[in-house]
PDB file of C-alpha atoms in Angstrom:
ATOM      1  CA  MET A   2     -13.260   3.145   1.047  1.00  0.00           C
ATOM      2  CA  LYS A   3     -14.974   6.273  -0.246  1.00  0.00           C
ATOM      3  CA  VAL A   4     -14.092   8.403  -3.293  1.00  0.00           C
ATOM      4  CA  ALA A   5     -15.365  11.815  -4.413  1.00  0.00           C
ATOM      5  CA  ILE A   6     -15.158  12.687  -8.104  1.00  0.00           C
ATOM      6  CA  PHE A   7     -15.600  16.457  -8.393  1.00  0.00           C
ATOM      7  CA  CYS A   8     -17.572  17.599 -11.426  1.00  0.00           C
ATOM      8  CA  ALA A   9     -18.021  21.103 -12.780  1.00  0.00           C
ATOM      9  CA  ASN A  10     -19.678  22.375 -15.910  1.00  0.00           C
ATOM     10  CA  GLY A  11     -17.316  21.773 -18.809  1.00  0.00           C
ATOM     11  CA  VAL A  12     -15.970  18.491 -17.400  1.00  0.00           C
ATOM     12  CA  GLU A  13     -14.687  15.851 -19.815  1.00  0.00           C
ATOM     13  CA  GLU A  14     -17.564  13.455 -19.202  1.00  0.00           C
ATOM     14  CA  CYS A  15     -15.702  10.316 -20.276  1.00  0.00           C
ATOM     15  CA  GLU A  16     -12.954  10.966 -17.733  1.00  0.00           C
ATOM     16  CA  ALA A  17     -15.385  11.480 -14.850  1.00  0.00           C
ATOM     17  CA  LEU A  18     -17.793   8.689 -15.737  1.00  0.00           C
ATOM     18  CA  LEU A  19     -15.224   6.059 -16.727  1.00  0.00           C
ATOM     19  CA  VAL A  20     -13.335   6.577 -13.464  1.00  0.00           C
ATOM     20  CA  TYR A  21     -16.670   6.346 -11.645  1.00  0.00           C
ATOM     21  CA  ASP A  22     -17.568   3.129 -13.489  1.00  0.00           C
ATOM     22  CA  LEU A  23     -14.277   1.354 -12.796  1.00  0.00           C
ATOM     23  CA  LEU A  24     -14.194   2.321  -9.111  1.00  0.00           C
ATOM     24  CA  TYR A  25     -17.844   1.309  -8.720  1.00  0.00           C
ATOM     25  CA  ARG A  26     -17.085  -2.108 -10.267  1.00  0.00           C
ATOM     26  CA  CYS A  27     -14.556  -2.588  -7.460  1.00  0.00           C
ATOM     27  CA  GLU A  28     -17.318  -1.945  -4.930  1.00  0.00           C
ATOM     28  CA  LEU A  29     -15.821   1.313  -3.764  1.00  0.00           C
ATOM     29  CA  ASP A  30     -18.279   3.887  -2.424  1.00  0.00           C
ATOM     30  CA  VAL A  31     -18.078   6.537  -5.164  1.00  0.00           C
ATOM     31  CA  ASP A  32     -19.840   9.899  -5.317  1.00  0.00           C
ATOM     32  CA  LEU A  33     -20.099  12.230  -8.286  1.00  0.00           C
ATOM     33  CA  VAL A  34     -19.885  15.561  -6.503  1.00  0.00           C
ATOM     34  CA  SER A  35     -21.052  18.732  -8.204  1.00  0.00           C
ATOM     35  CA  VAL A  36     -19.331  22.000  -7.394  1.00  0.00           C
ATOM     36  CA  ALA A  37     -22.376  23.933  -8.638  1.00  0.00           C
ATOM     37  CA  ASP A  38     -25.753  22.604  -9.745  1.00  0.00           C
ATOM     38  CA  GLU A  39     -26.737  18.946  -9.522  1.00  0.00           C
ATOM     39  CA  LEU A  40     -27.089  18.854 -13.331  1.00  0.00           C
ATOM     40  CA  ILE A  41     -23.709  19.084 -15.045  1.00  0.00           C
ATOM     41  CA  THR A  42     -23.201  19.998 -18.694  1.00  0.00           C
ATOM     42  CA  SER A  43     -19.971  18.519 -20.013  1.00  0.00           C
ATOM     43  CA  SER A  44     -17.463  20.009 -22.435  1.00  0.00           C
ATOM     44  CA  HIS A  45     -19.291  18.076 -25.190  1.00  0.00           C
ATOM     45  CA  LYS A  46     -22.737  19.404 -24.181  1.00  0.00           C
ATOM     46  CA  LEU A  47     -23.821  16.126 -22.556  1.00  0.00           C
ATOM     47  CA  SER A  48     -25.822  16.642 -19.377  1.00  0.00           C
ATOM     48  CA  PHE A  49     -25.820  14.261 -16.410  1.00  0.00           C
ATOM     49  CA  LYS A  50     -26.804  14.414 -12.758  1.00  0.00           C
ATOM     50  CA  THR A  51     -24.426  14.088  -9.854  1.00  0.00           C
ATOM     51  CA  ASN A  52     -25.495  12.409  -6.645  1.00  0.00           C
ATOM     52  CA  LYS A  53     -23.950  14.921  -4.216  1.00  0.00           C
ATOM     53  CA  ASN A  54     -23.203  18.627  -3.978  1.00  0.00           C
ATOM     54  CA  ILE A  55     -19.886  19.833  -2.585  1.00  0.00           C
ATOM     55  CA  ASN A  56     -21.752  21.939  -0.006  1.00  0.00           C
ATOM     56  CA  ASP A  57     -23.414  18.820   1.390  1.00  0.00           C
ATOM     57  CA  ILE A  58     -20.412  16.516   1.867  1.00  0.00           C
ATOM     58  CA  ASP A  59     -17.947  16.079   4.696  1.00  0.00           C
ATOM     59  CA  ILE A  60     -14.552  15.694   3.037  1.00  0.00           C
ATOM     60  CA  LYS A  61     -13.316  13.833   6.123  1.00  0.00           C
ATOM     61  CA  GLU A  62     -15.434  10.839   5.025  1.00  0.00           C
ATOM     62  CA  TYR A  63     -13.441  10.391   1.802  1.00  0.00           C
ATOM     63  CA  ASP A  64     -10.223   8.461   1.206  1.00  0.00           C
ATOM     64  CA  CYS A  65      -9.593   9.913  -2.252  1.00  0.00           C
ATOM     65  CA  ILE A  66     -10.645  12.871  -4.369  1.00  0.00           C
ATOM     66  CA  VAL A  67     -10.599  12.870  -8.165  1.00  0.00           C
ATOM     67  CA  LEU A  68     -10.308  15.950 -10.359  1.00  0.00           C
ATOM     68  CA  PRO A  69     -11.271  15.146 -13.975  1.00  0.00           C
ATOM     69  CA  GLY A  70     -10.199  17.420 -16.807  1.00  0.00           C
ATOM     70  CA  GLY A  71     -12.124  19.183 -19.511  1.00  0.00           C
ATOM     71  CA  ASP A  72     -12.281  22.711 -20.785  1.00  0.00           C
ATOM     72  CA  PRO A  73     -13.540  24.703 -18.989  1.00  0.00           C
ATOM     73  CA  GLY A  74     -14.280  21.992 -16.399  1.00  0.00           C
ATOM     74  CA  SER A  75     -10.893  22.016 -14.706  1.00  0.00           C
ATOM     75  CA  LYS A  76     -10.894  25.828 -14.648  1.00  0.00           C
ATOM     76  CA  ASN A  77     -14.302  25.708 -12.975  1.00  0.00           C
ATOM     77  CA  LEU A  78     -12.938  23.255 -10.392  1.00  0.00           C
ATOM     78  CA  ASP A  79     -10.027  25.626  -9.777  1.00  0.00           C
ATOM     79  CA  ALA A  80     -12.462  28.494  -9.216  1.00  0.00           C
ATOM     80  CA  CYS A  81     -14.243  26.589  -6.422  1.00  0.00           C
ATOM     81  CA  LEU A  82     -12.948  27.396  -2.930  1.00  0.00           C
ATOM     82  CA  LYS A  83     -14.341  24.132  -1.513  1.00  0.00           C
ATOM     83  CA  VAL A  84     -12.300  22.123  -4.051  1.00  0.00           C
ATOM     84  CA  HIS A  85      -9.169  23.878  -2.784  1.00  0.00           C
ATOM     85  CA  GLU A  86     -10.199  23.190   0.801  1.00  0.00           C
ATOM     86  CA  ALA A  87     -10.674  19.504  -0.066  1.00  0.00           C
ATOM     87  CA  ILE A  88      -7.237  19.361  -1.693  1.00  0.00           C
ATOM     88  CA  ASP A  89      -5.654  21.050   1.327  1.00  0.00           C
ATOM     89  CA  TYR A  90      -7.365  18.588   3.673  1.00  0.00           C
ATOM     90  CA  CYS A  91      -6.167  15.599   1.621  1.00  0.00           C
ATOM     91  CA  VAL A  92      -2.612  16.931   1.614  1.00  0.00           C
ATOM     92  CA  LYS A  93      -2.688  17.467   5.383  1.00  0.00           C
ATOM     93  CA  GLU A  94      -4.128  13.988   6.019  1.00  0.00           C
ATOM     94  CA  ASN A  95      -2.000  12.275   3.343  1.00  0.00           C
ATOM     95  CA  LYS A  96      -5.106  11.085   1.484  1.00  0.00           C
ATOM     96  CA  LEU A  97      -5.076  10.168  -2.187  1.00  0.00           C
ATOM     97  CA  ILE A  98      -5.515  12.963  -4.747  1.00  0.00           C
ATOM     98  CA  ALA A  99      -5.975  12.075  -8.420  1.00  0.00           C
ATOM     99  CA  ALA A 100      -6.052  14.656 -11.233  1.00  0.00           C
ATOM    100  CA  LEU A 101      -6.492  13.894 -14.914  1.00  0.00           C
ATOM    101  CA  CYS A 102      -5.878  15.683 -18.224  1.00  0.00           C
ATOM    102  CA  SER A 103      -5.929  19.458 -17.636  1.00  0.00           C
ATOM    103  CA  ALA A 104      -6.775  19.219 -13.906  1.00  0.00           C
ATOM    104  CA  PRO A 105      -3.193  18.641 -12.632  1.00  0.00           C
ATOM    105  CA  PHE A 106      -2.592  22.349 -13.312  1.00  0.00           C
ATOM    106  CA  ILE A 107      -4.583  23.036 -10.130  1.00  0.00           C
ATOM    107  CA  LEU A 108      -2.089  21.013  -8.068  1.00  0.00           C
ATOM    108  CA  VAL A 109       0.884  22.593  -9.847  1.00  0.00           C
ATOM    109  CA  LYS A 110      -0.479  26.096  -9.159  1.00  0.00           C
ATOM    110  CA  LYS A 111      -0.861  25.162  -5.484  1.00  0.00           C
ATOM    111  CA  GLY A 112       2.846  24.216  -5.362  1.00  0.00           C
ATOM    112  CA  LEU A 113       2.121  20.518  -4.747  1.00  0.00           C
ATOM    113  CA  LEU A 114       3.995  19.257  -7.828  1.00  0.00           C
ATOM    114  CA  ASN A 115       7.356  20.191  -9.293  1.00  0.00           C
ATOM    115  CA  ASP A 116       9.198  19.257 -12.490  1.00  0.00           C
ATOM    116  CA  ASN A 117       8.886  15.564 -13.403  1.00  0.00           C
ATOM    117  CA  GLU A 118       6.488  14.845 -10.510  1.00  0.00           C
ATOM    118  CA  PHE A 119       3.331  14.757 -12.667  1.00  0.00           C
ATOM    119  CA  THR A 120       1.862  14.262 -16.099  1.00  0.00           C
ATOM    120  CA  CYS A 121      -0.953  16.185 -17.761  1.00  0.00           C
ATOM    121  CA  PHE A 122      -2.504  17.163 -21.064  1.00  0.00           C
ATOM    122  CA  PRO A 123       0.180  18.953 -23.126  1.00  0.00           C
ATOM    123  CA  GLY A 124       0.004  22.701 -22.579  1.00  0.00           C
ATOM    124  CA  CYS A 125      -1.370  22.513 -19.028  1.00  0.00           C
ATOM    125  CA  GLU A 126       1.991  22.346 -17.229  1.00  0.00           C
ATOM    126  CA  GLU A 127       1.840  25.830 -15.645  1.00  0.00           C
ATOM    127  CA  GLY A 128       5.528  26.405 -16.438  1.00  0.00           C
ATOM    128  CA  LYS A 129       6.684  23.070 -15.010  1.00  0.00           C
ATOM    129  CA  ILE A 130       8.024  20.041 -16.885  1.00  0.00           C
ATOM    130  CA  SER A 131       5.763  16.991 -16.904  1.00  0.00           C
ATOM    131  CA  THR A 132       6.977  13.418 -17.266  1.00  0.00           C
ATOM    132  CA  GLY A 133       4.950  12.932 -20.433  1.00  0.00           C
ATOM    133  CA  GLU A 134       3.856   9.495 -19.169  1.00  0.00           C
ATOM    134  CA  LYS A 135       0.255   8.290 -19.488  1.00  0.00           C
ATOM    135  CA  VAL A 136      -0.036   8.109 -15.689  1.00  0.00           C
ATOM    136  CA  HIS A 137       2.333   9.074 -12.911  1.00  0.00           C
ATOM    137  CA  GLN A 138       2.281   8.839  -9.132  1.00  0.00           C
ATOM    138  CA  HIS A 139       4.254  11.127  -6.843  1.00  0.00           C
ATOM    139  CA  LYS A 140       3.686  10.326  -3.172  1.00  0.00           C
ATOM    140  CA  ASN A 141      -0.104  10.431  -2.645  1.00  0.00           C
ATOM    141  CA  ILE A 142      -0.838  12.281  -5.912  1.00  0.00           C
ATOM    142  CA  ILE A 143      -1.818  10.454  -9.097  1.00  0.00           C
ATOM    143  CA  THR A 144      -1.900  12.312 -12.399  1.00  0.00           C
ATOM    144  CA  GLY A 145      -2.974  11.246 -15.865  1.00  0.00           C
ATOM    145  CA  LYS A 146      -2.263  12.673 -19.313  1.00  0.00           C
ATOM    146  CA  GLY A 147      -5.765  12.645 -20.747  1.00  0.00           C
ATOM    147  CA  LEU A 148      -8.786  10.661 -21.813  1.00  0.00           C
ATOM    148  CA  GLY A 149      -6.625   7.949 -23.384  1.00  0.00           C
ATOM    149  CA  ALA A 150      -5.034   7.286 -19.994  1.00  0.00           C
ATOM    150  CA  THR A 151      -8.285   7.056 -18.033  1.00  0.00           C
ATOM    151  CA  ILE A 152      -8.334   3.278 -17.570  1.00  0.00           C
ATOM    152  CA  GLU A 153      -4.736   3.194 -16.299  1.00  0.00           C
ATOM    153  CA  PHE A 154      -5.451   6.290 -14.176  1.00  0.00           C
ATOM    154  CA  ALA A 155      -8.444   4.605 -12.522  1.00  0.00           C
ATOM    155  CA  GLY A 156      -6.396   1.418 -12.198  1.00  0.00           C
ATOM    156  CA  LEU A 157      -3.738   3.269 -10.227  1.00  0.00           C
ATOM    157  CA  ILE A 158      -6.413   4.640  -7.894  1.00  0.00           C
ATOM    158  CA  ILE A 159      -7.712   1.079  -7.418  1.00  0.00           C
ATOM    159  CA  LYS A 160      -4.190  -0.231  -6.788  1.00  0.00           C
ATOM    160  CA  ASN A 161      -3.608   2.419  -4.108  1.00  0.00           C
ATOM    161  CA  LEU A 162      -6.935   1.885  -2.352  1.00  0.00           C
ATOM    162  CA  LEU A 163      -7.466  -1.866  -2.776  1.00  0.00           C
ATOM    163  CA  GLY A 164      -4.176  -3.380  -3.938  1.00  0.00           C
ATOM    164  CA  GLU A 165      -2.637  -4.745  -7.115  1.00  0.00           C
ATOM    165  CA  ASP A 166      -4.725  -7.940  -7.095  1.00  0.00           C
ATOM    166  CA  LYS A 167      -7.942  -5.894  -7.289  1.00  0.00           C
ATOM    167  CA  GLN A 168      -6.431  -3.738 -10.038  1.00  0.00           C
ATOM    168  CA  ASN A 169      -5.587  -6.840 -12.082  1.00  0.00           C
ATOM    169  CA  GLU A 170      -9.016  -8.332 -11.363  1.00  0.00           C
ATOM    170  CA  ILE A 171     -10.820  -5.283 -12.769  1.00  0.00           C
ATOM    171  CA  TYR A 172      -8.484  -5.155 -15.782  1.00  0.00           C
ATOM    172  CA  LYS A 173      -9.390  -8.767 -16.529  1.00  0.00           C
ATOM    173  CA  ARG A 174     -13.123  -8.135 -16.017  1.00  0.00           C
ATOM    174  CA  ILE A 175     -13.095  -5.309 -18.580  1.00  0.00           C
ATOM    175  CA  GLN A 176     -10.896  -7.329 -20.972  1.00  0.00           C
ATOM    176  CA  LEU A 177      -7.880  -5.027 -20.681  1.00  0.00           C
ATOM    177  CA  LEU A 178      -5.644  -7.987 -19.780  1.00  0.00           C
TER     178      LEU A 178
END
């Protein structure tokens, strides 16, 4: 199984890197994919390198895409045409899409989520009503409320890709259970 975590300048680094860490611990093939330069500067001015650029990947190789939040990170993801093409491909192929914190607004704007079909950081609802839950899954779309929900958010990705036993295994390994 292969996962792409899209990163743009202004990303919430803890959301992107914690999801990466937990998926990697499950032996998933995970790529941090930049939508601009290889070196990303987060919303907290932390810089880190990605291992792929969006122009160099074939989205057909991936089973899941992840859109972390952050200001202006999620806005920068929204401004990237290739991110929208990846989302459209995943919708068409019924692949897993996961958006965290402010990033679910991208899916709401695209008309993929309606009232009570998602959760997000308060104020990022784009005129829709969120569930207010820490994490929520509607069909093949997983959404998370914010940084505090990142472990459960990643756990739901793991559950969908590898099953509940693997989710519980990783929770035990990181001392969550």
